Tab-separated table of N, CA and C in Angstrom:
chain	number	residue	atom	x	y	z
W	6	MET	N	61.463	106.593	141.697
W	6	MET	CA	60.139	107.158	141.822
W	6	MET	C	59.122	106.140	141.324
W	7	SER	N	57.994	106.018	142.061
W	7	SER	CA	56.960	105.130	141.549
W	7	SER	C	55.595	105.752	141.774
W	8	LEU	N	54.696	105.380	140.914
W	8	LEU	CA	53.339	105.888	140.933
W	8	LEU	C	52.566	105.266	142.082
W	9	ALA	N	51.727	106.068	142.737
W	9	ALA	CA	50.870	105.571	143.812
W	9	ALA	C	49.495	106.207	143.669
W	10	LEU	N	48.498	105.496	144.125
W	10	LEU	CA	47.127	106.008	144.127
W	10	LEU	C	46.719	106.210	145.574
W	11	TYR	N	46.400	107.426	145.929
W	11	TYR	CA	46.003	107.653	147.307
W	11	TYR	C	44.623	108.272	147.382
W	12	ILE	N	44.110	108.354	148.589
W	12	ILE	CA	42.784	108.900	148.842
W	12	ILE	C	42.934	110.341	149.298
W	13	VAL	N	42.158	111.213	148.688
W	13	VAL	CA	42.096	112.604	149.121
W	13	VAL	C	40.810	112.759	149.917
W	14	ALA	N	40.932	113.181	151.161
W	14	ALA	CA	39.763	113.444	151.998
W	14	ALA	C	39.349	114.900	151.810
W	15	GLU	N	38.047	115.131	151.666
W	15	GLU	CA	37.572	116.507	151.516
W	15	GLU	C	37.937	117.326	152.759
W	16	ASP	N	37.887	116.691	153.914
W	16	ASP	CA	38.311	117.330	155.164
W	16	ASP	C	39.805	117.045	155.335
W	17	GLN	N	40.624	118.039	155.063
W	17	GLN	CA	42.076	117.861	155.093
W	17	GLN	C	42.598	117.418	156.460
W	18	ALA	N	41.840	117.638	157.517
W	18	ALA	CA	42.259	117.214	158.853
W	18	ALA	C	42.334	115.695	158.962
W	19	LEU	N	41.649	114.992	158.081
W	19	LEU	CA	41.656	113.524	158.092
W	19	LEU	C	42.719	112.921	157.176
W	20	GLN	N	43.436	113.746	156.443
W	20	GLN	CA	44.339	113.240	155.408
W	20	GLN	C	45.360	112.231	155.931
W	21	GLU	N	45.931	112.494	157.100
W	21	GLU	CA	46.916	111.556	157.657
W	21	GLU	C	46.278	110.217	158.004
W	22	GLU	N	45.044	110.250	158.474
W	22	GLU	CA	44.356	109.022	158.881
W	22	GLU	C	43.959	108.144	157.706
W	23	VAL	N	43.862	108.728	156.521
W	23	VAL	CA	43.451	107.942	155.353
W	23	VAL	C	44.615	107.669	154.399
W	24	PHE	N	45.833	107.839	154.910
W	24	PHE	CA	47.011	107.556	154.084
W	24	PHE	C	47.064	106.076	153.734
W	25	VAL	N	47.307	105.791	152.457
W	25	VAL	CA	47.499	104.423	151.977
W	25	VAL	C	48.751	104.389	151.111
W	26	ASN	N	49.373	103.214	151.019
W	26	ASN	CA	50.551	103.062	150.180
W	26	ASN	C	50.151	103.239	148.722
W	27	GLY	N	49.254	102.417	148.221
W	27	GLY	CA	48.669	102.586	146.897
W	27	GLY	C	49.563	102.305	145.704
W	28	LYS	N	50.790	101.858	145.920
W	28	LYS	CA	51.694	101.627	144.784
W	28	LYS	C	51.298	100.396	143.972
W	29	THR	N	50.900	99.337	144.648
W	29	THR	CA	50.530	98.114	143.917
W	29	THR	C	49.234	98.323	143.151
W	30	VAL	N	48.278	98.991	143.768
W	30	VAL	CA	47.021	99.274	143.067
W	30	VAL	C	47.297	100.139	141.846
W	31	ALA	N	48.140	101.145	141.981
W	31	ALA	CA	48.482	102.003	140.841
W	31	ALA	C	49.173	101.197	139.741
W	32	HIS	N	50.059	100.291	140.133
W	32	HIS	CA	50.786	99.470	139.161
W	32	HIS	C	49.835	98.559	138.370
W	33	HIS	N	48.796	98.081	139.027
W	33	HIS	CA	47.840	97.163	138.389
W	33	HIS	C	46.544	97.873	137.998
W	34	TRP	N	46.623	99.173	137.869
W	34	TRP	CA	45.466	100.029	137.603
W	34	TRP	C	44.600	99.539	136.443
W	35	ASP	N	45.201	99.325	135.303
W	35	ASP	CA	44.426	98.936	134.117
W	35	ASP	C	43.690	97.620	134.339
W	36	HIS	N	44.389	96.641	134.865
W	36	HIS	CA	43.778	95.322	135.085
W	36	HIS	C	42.645	95.411	136.107
W	37	LEU	N	42.850	96.145	137.182
W	37	LEU	CA	41.812	96.281	138.207
W	37	LEU	C	40.592	97.002	137.640
W	38	GLY	N	40.831	98.002	136.816
W	38	GLY	CA	39.726	98.714	136.180
W	38	GLY	C	38.914	97.802	135.284
W	39	VAL	N	39.603	96.946	134.530
W	39	VAL	CA	38.917	95.991	133.653
W	39	VAL	C	38.103	94.994	134.482
W	40	LEU	N	38.681	94.511	135.586
W	40	LEU	CA	37.936	93.599	136.457
W	40	LEU	C	36.619	94.230	136.905
W	41	MET	N	36.693	95.479	137.317
W	41	MET	CA	35.491	96.152	137.803
W	41	MET	C	34.473	96.356	136.681
W	42	VAL	N	34.924	96.807	135.533
W	42	VAL	CA	34.007	97.046	134.414
W	42	VAL	C	33.379	95.735	133.946
W	43	ASP	N	34.190	94.685	133.845
W	43	ASP	CA	33.659	93.378	133.422
W	43	ASP	C	32.599	92.849	134.387
W	44	ALA	N	32.680	93.264	135.647
W	44	ALA	CA	31.697	92.833	136.649
W	44	ALA	C	30.504	93.795	136.717
W	45	GLY	N	30.478	94.783	135.826
W	45	GLY	CA	29.353	95.712	135.777
W	45	GLY	C	29.484	96.927	136.671
W	46	ASN	N	30.701	97.206	137.134
W	46	ASN	CA	30.963	98.358	138.005
W	46	ASN	C	31.656	99.466	137.221
W	47	LYS	N	31.784	100.621	137.859
W	47	LYS	CA	32.521	101.730	137.250
W	47	LYS	C	34.016	101.421	137.269
W	48	HIS	N	34.724	101.940	136.279
W	48	HIS	CA	36.189	101.859	136.254
W	48	HIS	C	36.735	102.771	137.352
W	49	LEU	N	37.896	102.453	137.871
W	49	LEU	CA	38.519	103.281	138.897
W	49	LEU	C	38.691	104.724	138.428
W	50	ASP	N	38.856	104.915	137.114
W	50	ASP	CA	39.026	106.263	136.553
W	50	ASP	C	37.919	107.220	136.978
W	51	GLU	N	36.727	106.676	137.202
W	51	GLU	CA	35.576	107.513	137.550
W	51	GLU	C	35.778	108.258	138.870
W	52	TYR	N	36.691	107.787	139.693
W	52	TYR	CA	36.872	108.338	141.036
W	52	TYR	C	38.168	109.125	141.211
W	53	VAL	N	38.880	109.373	140.112
W	53	VAL	CA	40.193	110.019	140.205
W	53	VAL	C	40.102	111.508	139.906
W	54	GLU	N	40.801	112.277	140.722
W	54	GLU	CA	40.912	113.717	140.519
W	54	GLU	C	41.630	113.957	139.197
W	55	ILE	N	41.039	114.751	138.332
W	55	ILE	CA	41.619	115.010	137.009
W	55	ILE	C	42.670	116.111	137.082
W	56	ALA	N	42.280	117.223	137.642
W	56	ALA	CA	43.167	118.385	137.680
W	56	ALA	C	43.119	118.985	139.077
W	57	PRO	N	44.060	118.632	139.911
W	57	PRO	CA	44.028	119.133	141.283
W	57	PRO	C	44.077	120.661	141.334
W	58	PRO	N	43.268	121.250	142.191
W	58	PRO	CA	43.233	122.715	142.257
W	58	PRO	C	44.558	123.335	142.657
W	59	GLU	N	45.380	122.605	143.424
W	59	GLU	CA	46.657	123.169	143.865
W	59	GLU	C	47.723	123.138	142.774
W	60	ASP	N	47.449	122.471	141.655
W	60	ASP	CA	48.433	122.374	140.580
W	60	ASP	C	47.763	122.740	139.259
W	61	ASP	N	47.769	124.005	138.946
W	61	ASP	CA	47.112	124.478	137.732
W	61	ASP	C	47.995	124.293	136.502
W	62	SER	N	49.236	123.843	136.685
W	62	SER	CA	50.140	123.696	135.541
W	62	SER	C	49.632	122.656	134.546
W	63	PHE	N	48.968	121.611	135.051
W	63	PHE	CA	48.432	120.593	134.143
W	63	PHE	C	47.391	121.204	133.222
W	64	LEU	N	46.437	121.912	133.792
W	64	LEU	CA	45.394	122.536	132.968
W	64	LEU	C	45.990	123.567	132.026
W	65	SER	N	46.966	124.309	132.511
W	65	SER	CA	47.586	125.341	131.675
W	65	SER	C	48.308	124.742	130.477
W	66	SER	N	48.756	123.508	130.608
W	66	SER	CA	49.497	122.871	129.522
W	66	SER	C	48.581	122.334	128.419
W	67	LEU	N	47.289	122.233	128.707
W	67	LEU	CA	46.362	121.698	127.710
W	67	LEU	C	46.036	122.751	126.648
W	68	PRO	N	45.923	122.322	125.390
W	68	PRO	CA	45.607	123.271	124.309
W	68	PRO	C	44.102	123.564	124.244
W	69	ILE	N	43.586	124.180	125.310
W	69	ILE	CA	42.165	124.507	125.388
W	69	ILE	C	42.011	125.951	125.833
W	70	SER	N	40.815	126.481	125.636
W	70	SER	CA	40.575	127.875	126.013
W	70	SER	C	40.473	128.015	127.525
W	71	GLU	N	40.597	129.243	127.991
W	71	GLU	CA	40.468	129.512	129.424
W	71	GLU	C	39.064	129.158	129.912
W	72	ALA	N	38.071	129.374	129.072
W	72	ALA	CA	36.690	129.020	129.437
W	72	ALA	C	36.564	127.510	129.657
W	73	GLU	N	37.218	126.724	128.808
W	73	GLU	CA	37.197	125.262	128.979
W	73	GLU	C	37.949	124.844	130.244
W	74	ARG	N	39.063	125.516	130.522
W	74	ARG	CA	39.804	125.243	131.760
W	74	ARG	C	38.924	125.499	132.982
W	75	GLN	N	38.177	126.597	132.947
W	75	GLN	CA	37.300	126.936	134.067
W	75	GLN	C	36.204	125.893	134.241
W	76	LYS	N	35.676	125.347	133.150
W	76	LYS	CA	34.659	124.291	133.238
W	76	LYS	C	35.228	123.058	133.933
W	77	ILE	N	36.475	122.718	133.607
W	77	ILE	CA	37.126	121.564	134.242
W	77	ILE	C	37.313	121.841	135.735
W	78	ARG	N	37.748	123.040	136.086
W	78	ARG	CA	37.925	123.393	137.508
W	78	ARG	C	36.602	123.268	138.266
W	79	GLU	N	35.520	123.765	137.667
W	79	GLU	CA	34.205	123.687	138.310
W	79	GLU	C	33.752	122.239	138.438
W	80	PHE	N	34.030	121.434	137.416
W	80	PHE	CA	33.682	120.018	137.450
W	80	PHE	C	34.439	119.319	138.575
W	81	GLU	N	35.717	119.615	138.725
W	81	GLU	CA	36.538	119.008	139.780
W	81	GLU	C	35.990	119.332	141.165
W	82	ASP	N	35.455	120.528	141.325
W	82	ASP	CA	34.902	120.913	142.625
W	82	ASP	C	33.722	120.036	143.033
W	83	THR	N	33.060	119.416	142.072
W	83	THR	CA	31.893	118.580	142.372
W	83	THR	C	32.237	117.100	142.471
W	84	ARG	N	33.453	116.727	142.154
W	84	ARG	CA	33.830	115.309	142.105
W	84	ARG	C	34.280	114.785	143.462
W	85	TRP	N	33.390	114.781	144.414
W	85	TRP	CA	33.621	114.185	145.719
W	85	TRP	C	32.611	113.068	145.872
W	86	PHE	N	33.020	111.988	146.510
W	86	PHE	CA	32.179	110.796	146.558
W	86	PHE	C	31.853	110.398	147.991
W	87	ASP	N	30.718	109.754	148.138
W	87	ASP	CA	30.242	109.286	149.430
W	87	ASP	C	31.177	108.194	149.963
W	88	PRO	N	31.552	108.254	151.238
W	88	PRO	CA	32.490	107.262	151.778
W	88	PRO	C	31.920	105.838	151.793
W	89	ILE	N	30.617	105.695	151.958
W	89	ILE	CA	30.015	104.354	151.934
W	89	ILE	C	30.146	103.749	150.546
W	90	GLN	N	30.006	104.583	149.526
W	90	GLN	CA	30.192	104.137	148.142
W	90	GLN	C	31.632	103.661	147.928
W	91	GLY	N	32.602	104.400	148.455
W	91	GLY	CA	34.005	104.008	148.316
W	91	GLY	C	34.304	102.712	149.033
W	92	GLN	N	33.755	102.559	150.227
W	92	GLN	CA	33.955	101.337	151.004
W	92	GLN	C	33.382	100.129	150.261
W	93	ALA	N	32.184	100.274	149.718
W	93	ALA	CA	31.561	99.182	148.959
W	93	ALA	C	32.366	98.865	147.700
W	94	TYR	N	32.887	99.899	147.068
W	94	TYR	CA	33.681	99.716	145.846
W	94	TYR	C	34.941	98.895	146.147
W	95	VAL	N	35.629	99.242	147.229
W	95	VAL	CA	36.854	98.517	147.593
W	95	VAL	C	36.529	97.076	147.985
W	96	ARG	N	35.444	96.869	148.699
W	96	ARG	CA	35.047	95.492	149.044
W	96	ARG	C	34.789	94.660	147.796
W	97	GLU	N	34.128	95.264	146.817
W	97	GLU	CA	33.869	94.556	145.555
W	97	GLU	C	35.183	94.270	144.834
W	98	LEU	N	36.082	95.204	144.837
W	98	LEU	CA	37.385	95.004	144.204
W	98	LEU	C	38.151	93.882	144.893
W	99	ILE	N	38.109	93.822	146.204
W	99	ILE	CA	38.755	92.732	146.949
W	99	ILE	C	38.156	91.394	146.532
W	100	ARG	N	36.840	91.334	146.451
W	100	ARG	CA	36.162	90.089	146.053
W	100	ARG	C	36.609	89.648	144.655
W	101	LEU	N	36.676	90.598	143.736
W	101	LEU	CA	37.057	90.269	142.357
W	101	LEU	C	38.522	89.850	142.253
W	102	VAL	N	39.400	90.508	142.986
W	102	VAL	CA	40.824	90.148	142.958
W	102	VAL	C	41.009	88.734	143.501
W	103	LYS	N	40.299	88.401	144.569
W	103	LYS	CA	40.414	87.053	145.137
W	103	LYS	C	39.992	85.983	144.133
W	104	GLN	N	39.029	86.296	143.290
W	104	GLN	CA	38.525	85.342	142.302
W	104	GLN	C	39.311	85.349	140.994
W	105	ASP	N	40.127	86.363	140.795
W	105	ASP	CA	40.806	86.562	139.513
W	105	ASP	C	41.871	85.500	139.262
W	106	SER	N	41.739	84.806	138.153
W	106	SER	CA	42.706	83.756	137.800
W	106	SER	C	43.873	84.297	136.973
W	107	MET	N	43.786	85.545	136.532
W	107	MET	CA	44.836	86.121	135.682
W	107	MET	C	45.964	86.767	136.494
W	108	THR	N	45.730	87.011	137.762
W	108	THR	CA	46.732	87.655	138.611
W	108	THR	C	47.558	86.594	139.326
W	109	THR	N	48.868	86.747	139.312
W	109	THR	CA	49.736	85.784	139.985
W	109	THR	C	49.496	85.846	141.492
W	110	PRO	N	49.756	84.761	142.207
W	110	PRO	CA	49.544	84.765	143.659
W	110	PRO	C	50.316	85.868	144.387
W	111	LEU	N	51.554	86.127	143.971
W	111	LEU	CA	52.353	87.165	144.632
W	111	LEU	C	51.751	88.550	144.392
W	112	ALA	N	51.376	88.821	143.140
W	112	ALA	CA	50.754	90.113	142.828
W	112	ALA	C	49.420	90.242	143.555
W	113	LYS	N	48.665	89.161	143.577
W	113	LYS	CA	47.366	89.168	144.250
W	113	LYS	C	47.539	89.518	145.726
W	114	GLN	N	48.540	88.944	146.361
W	114	GLN	CA	48.810	89.212	147.779
W	114	GLN	C	49.116	90.699	147.995
W	115	SER	N	49.947	91.274	147.124
W	115	SER	CA	50.299	92.691	147.253
W	115	SER	C	49.101	93.599	146.991
W	116	ILE	N	48.323	93.263	145.980
W	116	ILE	CA	47.131	94.055	145.660
W	116	ILE	C	46.162	94.024	146.837
W	117	LEU	N	45.923	92.828	147.376
W	117	LEU	CA	44.991	92.700	148.491
W	117	LEU	C	45.487	93.452	149.726
W	118	GLN	N	46.784	93.446	149.941
W	118	GLN	CA	47.342	94.196	151.065
W	118	GLN	C	47.032	95.690	150.897
W	119	ASP	N	47.272	96.216	149.697
W	119	ASP	CA	46.935	97.620	149.420
W	119	ASP	C	45.447	97.873	149.620
W	120	LEU	N	44.620	96.996	149.074
W	120	LEU	CA	43.171	97.195	149.148
W	120	LEU	C	42.663	97.172	150.588
W	121	HIS	N	43.283	96.364	151.428
W	121	HIS	CA	42.880	96.354	152.835
W	121	HIS	C	43.264	97.669	153.529
W	122	GLU	N	44.350	98.298	153.085
W	122	GLU	CA	44.690	99.631	153.594
W	122	GLU	C	43.602	100.629	153.194
W	123	TYR	N	43.144	100.529	151.931
W	123	TYR	CA	42.067	101.408	151.475
W	123	TYR	C	40.808	101.180	152.315
W	124	LEU	N	40.498	99.924	152.585
W	124	LEU	CA	39.303	99.596	153.364
W	124	LEU	C	39.376	100.223	154.759
W	125	THR	N	40.538	100.154	155.388
W	125	THR	CA	40.731	100.781	156.695
W	125	THR	C	40.543	102.296	156.599
W	126	ALA	N	41.078	102.886	155.547
W	126	ALA	CA	40.923	104.330	155.350
W	126	ALA	C	39.449	104.694	155.137
W	127	PHE	N	38.734	103.875	154.381
W	127	PHE	CA	37.318	104.168	154.155
W	127	PHE	C	36.500	104.024	155.430
W	128	GLU	N	36.930	103.174	156.340
W	128	GLU	CA	36.240	103.077	157.631
W	128	GLU	C	36.330	104.412	158.375
W	129	VAL	N	37.485	105.068	158.304
W	129	VAL	CA	37.659	106.387	158.914
W	129	VAL	C	36.724	107.394	158.238
W	130	LEU	N	36.682	107.353	156.919
W	130	LEU	CA	35.837	108.291	156.176
W	130	LEU	C	34.354	108.062	156.460
W	131	VAL	N	33.947	106.797	156.550
W	131	VAL	CA	32.546	106.491	156.841
W	131	VAL	C	32.176	107.005	158.231
W	132	ARG	N	33.035	106.734	159.216
W	132	ARG	CA	32.757	107.207	160.597
W	132	ARG	C	32.613	108.722	160.663
W	133	SER	N	33.416	109.419	159.880
W	133	SER	CA	33.388	110.884	159.928
W	133	SER	C	32.400	111.488	158.930
W	134	GLY	N	31.922	110.676	157.985
W	134	GLY	CA	31.014	111.196	156.956
W	134	GLY	C	31.719	112.057	155.925
W	135	CYS	N	33.030	111.906	155.823
W	135	CYS	CA	33.848	112.736	154.935
W	135	CYS	C	33.866	112.182	153.514
W	136	ARG	N	33.634	113.058	152.548
W	136	ARG	CA	33.697	112.644	151.142
W	136	ARG	C	35.161	112.521	150.699
W	137	TRP	N	35.372	111.910	149.539
W	137	TRP	CA	36.715	111.542	149.108
W	137	TRP	C	36.802	111.509	147.581
W	138	ARG	N	38.009	111.339	147.097
W	138	ARG	CA	38.308	110.978	145.703
W	138	ARG	C	39.722	110.430	145.669
W	139	PHE	N	40.057	109.757	144.587
W	139	PHE	CA	41.404	109.222	144.407
W	139	PHE	C	42.267	110.265	143.702
W	140	LYS	N	43.579	110.130	143.905
W	140	LYS	CA	44.540	110.970	143.214
W	140	LYS	C	45.821	110.181	143.005
W	141	PHE	N	46.430	110.365	141.853
W	141	PHE	CA	47.719	109.745	141.585
W	141	PHE	C	48.830	110.645	142.108
W	142	ASP	N	49.909	109.996	142.545
W	142	ASP	CA	51.074	110.731	143.013
W	142	ASP	C	52.316	110.045	142.470
W	143	LEU	N	53.264	110.849	142.045
W	143	LEU	CA	54.538	110.293	141.540
W	143	LEU	C	55.557	110.233	142.637
């Protein structure tokens, strides 16, 4: 089993079209987030679904009140992002990875391959005007 980062389309009919592998990006998550923050951008964390509505077990496991759980659910309902913003974010990430001297050439190649899949997916989202967010999958 390995961790992957994929795109969730608000319009579920587009979900197959925006499928990405996302394993390399997930593996290098911390480093990519630091690259973005160091360049003055948001960390990837800002775009990730915290508590998916279809899986309430995560929220139920937290030692918080039901009122706090409901606030998180309501917050999640608003965490959808503009596809043009996502496309620009991935382009910036590609630019930074290409310039990054800390990433090995082999890792860089794999990361860029994943990021180009994301870019293709964002082109679909931009054409359709569909909002999105990231989600981790095991």
